[in-house]
Amino acid sequence: MSAEIWLVRHGETEWSSAGKHTSVTDLDLTEEGVEVAGALRPALALVDFDHVHSSPRLRARRTAELAGFPDPQVDDDLVEWAYGDYEGITTPQIREHDPGWTVWDGVTPNGETPVQVAERLDRVVDRAVREGGRTLVFGHSHSLRVLAARWLGLTPQRGRHFFLSTATISVLGEDRGERVVRHWNVSPDQARPGSLA
């Protein structure tokens, strides 16, 4: 059976709104985040999913619940990139002492490397392919971008090219035996019920 992976980035949090790197800090959604996460429900309700997984972080599990999936299987491999010493600060703040830094190719003190993140997301991809059917995952910006890169056989650093907003839907699938991106970064107001399947 062919495989599809549907990616949903969690709804807005106070830190995501401010551009702060958020990995292990377990924040809930803002009021706006709650509203937009709930707006994902109509687009996902008409799709039959064989498997539903979520990062263990509250913001991802809460998004899953509001989107109509209150009992996803929690998967530690879906956690966000560990930012180490850069947790809770913005890229401009980091660049004050580390000019030109990016998570993709810079050194993140006490955090994960791109290779370490890719190892986790490779397991997610491998499982989805092995199980087949449609897999829905609720996760985080950088880790889902790496997942997309790995689905396509690209290096984890190529995830930098897959911009991902909060509370959006993306679909990874196949076309004539090749892995492709079917939809990317689709907001709830763009996703008419049934339009992504």
Tab-separated table of C-alpha atoms in Angstrom:
chain	number	residue	atom	x	y	z
A	1	MET	CA	0.000	0.000	0.000
A	2	SER	CA	1.339	3.451	-0.858
A	3	ALA	CA	1.945	5.922	1.947
A	4	GLU	CA	0.996	9.528	2.617
A	5	ILE	CA	2.105	11.644	5.541
A	6	TRP	CA	-0.070	14.596	6.504
A	7	LEU	CA	1.772	17.184	8.595
A	8	VAL	CA	0.087	19.666	10.915
A	9	ARG	CA	2.181	22.252	12.703
A	10	HIS	CA	0.757	23.197	16.095
A	11	GLY	CA	-1.218	26.388	16.580
A	12	GLU	CA	0.238	29.670	17.730
A	13	THR	CA	1.868	29.983	21.155
A	14	GLU	CA	3.147	33.108	22.874
A	15	TRP	CA	6.704	32.171	21.939
A	16	SER	CA	6.008	31.192	18.321
A	17	SER	CA	4.253	34.526	17.871
A	18	ALA	CA	7.363	36.296	19.205
A	19	GLY	CA	9.802	34.227	17.108
A	20	LYS	CA	11.365	32.545	20.144
A	21	HIS	CA	12.901	29.108	19.654
A	22	THR	CA	10.669	26.643	21.492
A	23	SER	CA	11.525	23.015	21.968
A	24	VAL	CA	11.275	21.541	25.455
A	25	THR	CA	9.352	24.455	26.994
A	26	ASP	CA	5.801	23.131	27.199
A	27	LEU	CA	3.594	26.060	26.249
A	28	ASP	CA	-0.133	26.007	25.581
A	29	LEU	CA	-1.774	27.759	22.643
A	30	THR	CA	-2.783	31.398	22.661
A	31	GLU	CA	-6.450	32.298	22.197
A	32	GLU	CA	-5.695	32.904	18.519
A	33	GLY	CA	-3.896	29.563	18.388
A	34	VAL	CA	-6.933	27.787	19.830
A	35	GLU	CA	-9.263	29.403	17.303
A	36	VAL	CA	-7.128	28.617	14.259
A	37	ALA	CA	-6.337	25.066	15.411
A	38	GLY	CA	-10.073	24.445	15.684
A	39	ALA	CA	-10.510	25.765	12.156
A	40	LEU	CA	-8.390	22.829	10.897
A	41	ARG	CA	-11.184	20.410	11.784
A	42	PRO	CA	-13.387	20.744	8.648
A	43	ALA	CA	-10.469	20.115	6.273
A	44	LEU	CA	-9.344	17.023	8.182
A	45	ALA	CA	-12.758	15.601	9.098
A	46	LEU	CA	-13.468	14.194	5.637
A	47	VAL	CA	-10.142	12.368	5.371
A	48	ASP	CA	-9.761	8.769	6.518
A	49	PHE	CA	-6.507	8.418	8.434
A	50	ASP	CA	-5.019	5.022	9.190
A	51	HIS	CA	-2.643	6.355	11.847
A	52	VAL	CA	-2.558	9.549	13.938
A	53	HIS	CA	0.567	10.568	15.866
A	54	SER	CA	1.555	13.613	17.885
A	55	SER	CA	4.579	15.093	19.547
A	56	PRO	CA	4.226	14.796	23.326
A	57	ARG	CA	4.363	18.584	23.739
A	58	LEU	CA	1.172	20.239	24.955
A	59	ARG	CA	0.936	22.622	21.991
A	60	ALA	CA	0.915	19.717	19.522
A	61	ARG	CA	-1.482	17.515	21.525
A	62	ARG	CA	-3.849	20.464	22.067
A	63	THR	CA	-3.831	21.212	18.332
A	64	ALA	CA	-4.640	17.559	17.618
A	65	GLU	CA	-7.558	17.666	20.042
A	66	LEU	CA	-8.974	20.908	18.627
A	67	ALA	CA	-8.585	19.567	15.081
A	68	GLY	CA	-10.736	16.565	15.978
A	69	PHE	CA	-8.148	13.987	17.076
A	70	PRO	CA	-8.245	13.816	20.891
A	71	ASP	CA	-6.318	10.534	21.236
A	72	PRO	CA	-3.280	10.541	18.949
A	73	GLN	CA	-0.453	8.109	19.558
A	74	VAL	CA	2.280	10.122	21.254
A	75	ASP	CA	5.636	9.810	19.502
A	76	ASP	CA	8.817	11.240	21.023
A	77	ASP	CA	10.439	11.257	17.573
A	78	LEU	CA	8.111	14.147	16.630
A	79	VAL	CA	9.426	16.595	19.245
A	80	GLU	CA	10.866	19.870	18.043
A	81	TRP	CA	14.571	20.322	17.293
A	82	ALA	CA	16.326	20.672	20.669
A	83	TYR	CA	17.665	24.228	20.769
A	84	GLY	CA	19.815	23.787	23.879
A	85	ASP	CA	21.179	27.113	25.100
A	86	TYR	CA	19.121	28.952	22.474
A	87	GLU	CA	15.782	27.860	23.924
A	88	GLY	CA	13.459	30.820	24.433
A	89	ILE	CA	15.436	33.389	22.434
A	90	THR	CA	15.056	34.724	18.905
A	91	THR	CA	17.386	34.457	15.917
A	92	PRO	CA	18.314	38.194	16.061
A	93	GLN	CA	19.257	37.762	19.737
A	94	ILE	CA	21.416	34.728	18.914
A	95	ARG	CA	23.118	36.608	16.066
A	96	GLU	CA	24.194	39.382	18.437
A	97	HIS	CA	26.972	37.018	19.610
A	98	ASP	CA	26.929	34.428	16.785
A	99	PRO	CA	26.587	36.410	13.512
A	100	GLY	CA	24.954	34.566	10.641
A	101	TRP	CA	23.767	31.683	12.834
A	102	THR	CA	20.997	29.419	11.574
A	103	VAL	CA	19.716	26.216	13.098
A	104	TRP	CA	20.408	24.509	9.762
A	105	ASP	CA	24.160	24.926	9.644
A	106	GLY	CA	25.262	26.719	12.787
A	107	VAL	CA	26.401	25.255	16.087
A	108	THR	CA	23.593	25.089	18.663
A	109	PRO	CA	25.265	24.729	22.070
A	110	ASN	CA	23.829	21.801	24.040
A	111	GLY	CA	21.231	21.275	21.301
A	112	GLU	CA	20.720	18.757	18.519
A	113	THR	CA	22.618	18.642	15.250
A	114	PRO	CA	20.805	18.324	11.909
A	115	VAL	CA	21.966	14.695	11.694
A	116	GLN	CA	20.467	13.880	15.109
A	117	VAL	CA	17.144	15.452	14.162
A	118	ALA	CA	17.137	13.574	10.852
A	119	GLU	CA	17.693	10.253	12.641
A	120	ARG	CA	14.466	10.793	14.579
A	121	LEU	CA	12.429	11.882	11.586
A	122	ASP	CA	13.778	9.038	9.462
A	123	ARG	CA	12.113	6.681	11.938
A	124	VAL	CA	8.796	8.507	11.431
A	125	VAL	CA	9.126	8.213	7.652
A	126	ASP	CA	10.192	4.560	7.813
A	127	ARG	CA	7.234	3.651	10.006
A	128	ALA	CA	4.742	5.476	7.786
A	129	VAL	CA	6.087	3.668	4.714
A	130	ARG	CA	6.119	0.300	6.464
A	131	GLU	CA	2.541	0.677	7.753
A	132	GLY	CA	1.212	2.252	4.550
A	133	GLY	CA	-1.948	4.292	4.187
A	134	ARG	CA	-2.457	7.811	5.480
A	135	THR	CA	-0.526	8.936	8.547
A	136	LEU	CA	-1.424	12.229	10.231
A	137	VAL	CA	1.223	13.819	12.459
A	138	PHE	CA	0.989	16.850	14.731
A	139	GLY	CA	4.340	18.459	15.373
A	140	HIS	CA	6.590	21.480	15.138
A	141	SER	CA	8.119	23.764	12.541
A	142	HIS	CA	11.754	22.724	12.230
A	143	SER	CA	11.208	19.026	12.861
A	144	LEU	CA	8.395	18.805	10.284
A	145	ARG	CA	10.540	20.645	7.766
A	146	VAL	CA	13.274	18.059	8.297
A	147	LEU	CA	10.654	15.311	7.931
A	148	ALA	CA	9.679	16.725	4.520
A	149	ALA	CA	13.299	16.874	3.419
A	150	ARG	CA	13.923	13.294	4.500
A	151	TRP	CA	10.730	12.101	2.754
A	152	LEU	CA	12.218	13.470	-0.465
A	153	GLY	CA	15.634	11.931	0.213
A	154	LEU	CA	17.253	15.316	0.863
A	155	THR	CA	19.712	16.276	3.572
A	156	PRO	CA	18.106	17.628	6.761
A	157	GLN	CA	19.570	21.061	5.990
A	158	ARG	CA	17.313	21.258	2.917
A	159	GLY	CA	14.409	21.634	5.329
A	160	ARG	CA	15.323	25.325	5.337
A	161	HIS	CA	13.470	25.631	1.999
A	162	PHE	CA	10.115	24.445	3.414
A	163	PHE	CA	8.713	27.435	5.298
A	164	LEU	CA	5.953	26.343	7.659
A	165	SER	CA	3.406	28.537	9.436
A	166	THR	CA	1.494	27.624	12.587
A	167	ALA	CA	-1.754	25.649	12.247
A	168	THR	CA	-1.175	24.603	8.655
A	169	ILE	CA	-1.604	21.350	6.747
A	170	SER	CA	0.965	19.823	4.400
A	171	VAL	CA	0.750	16.540	2.517
A	172	LEU	CA	3.623	14.297	1.451
A	173	GLY	CA	2.774	11.546	-1.000
A	174	GLU	CA	3.784	9.705	-4.121
A	175	ASP	CA	3.351	10.210	-7.851
A	176	ARG	CA	4.189	7.364	-10.232
A	177	GLY	CA	6.498	5.813	-7.685
A	178	GLU	CA	8.297	9.062	-6.795
A	179	ARG	CA	7.959	10.806	-3.455
A	180	VAL	CA	6.492	14.291	-3.821
A	181	VAL	CA	5.051	17.221	-1.892
A	182	ARG	CA	1.333	17.237	-2.729
A	183	HIS	CA	0.380	20.310	-0.672
A	184	TRP	CA	2.425	22.612	1.513
A	185	ASN	CA	1.691	25.143	4.261
A	186	VAL	CA	-2.057	25.251	3.604
A	187	SER	CA	-3.929	27.420	6.112
A	188	PRO	CA	-7.409	26.487	7.354
A	189	ASP	CA	-9.044	29.254	5.309
A	190	GLN	CA	-7.379	27.869	2.146
A	191	ALA	CA	-8.266	24.240	2.865
A	192	ARG	CA	-11.783	23.571	1.699
A	193	PRO	CA	-13.214	20.283	3.044
A	194	GLY	CA	-12.078	17.474	0.771
A	195	SER	CA	-9.700	19.638	-1.276
A	196	LEU	CA	-6.490	18.070	0.030
A	197	ALA	CA	-7.370	14.386	-0.207
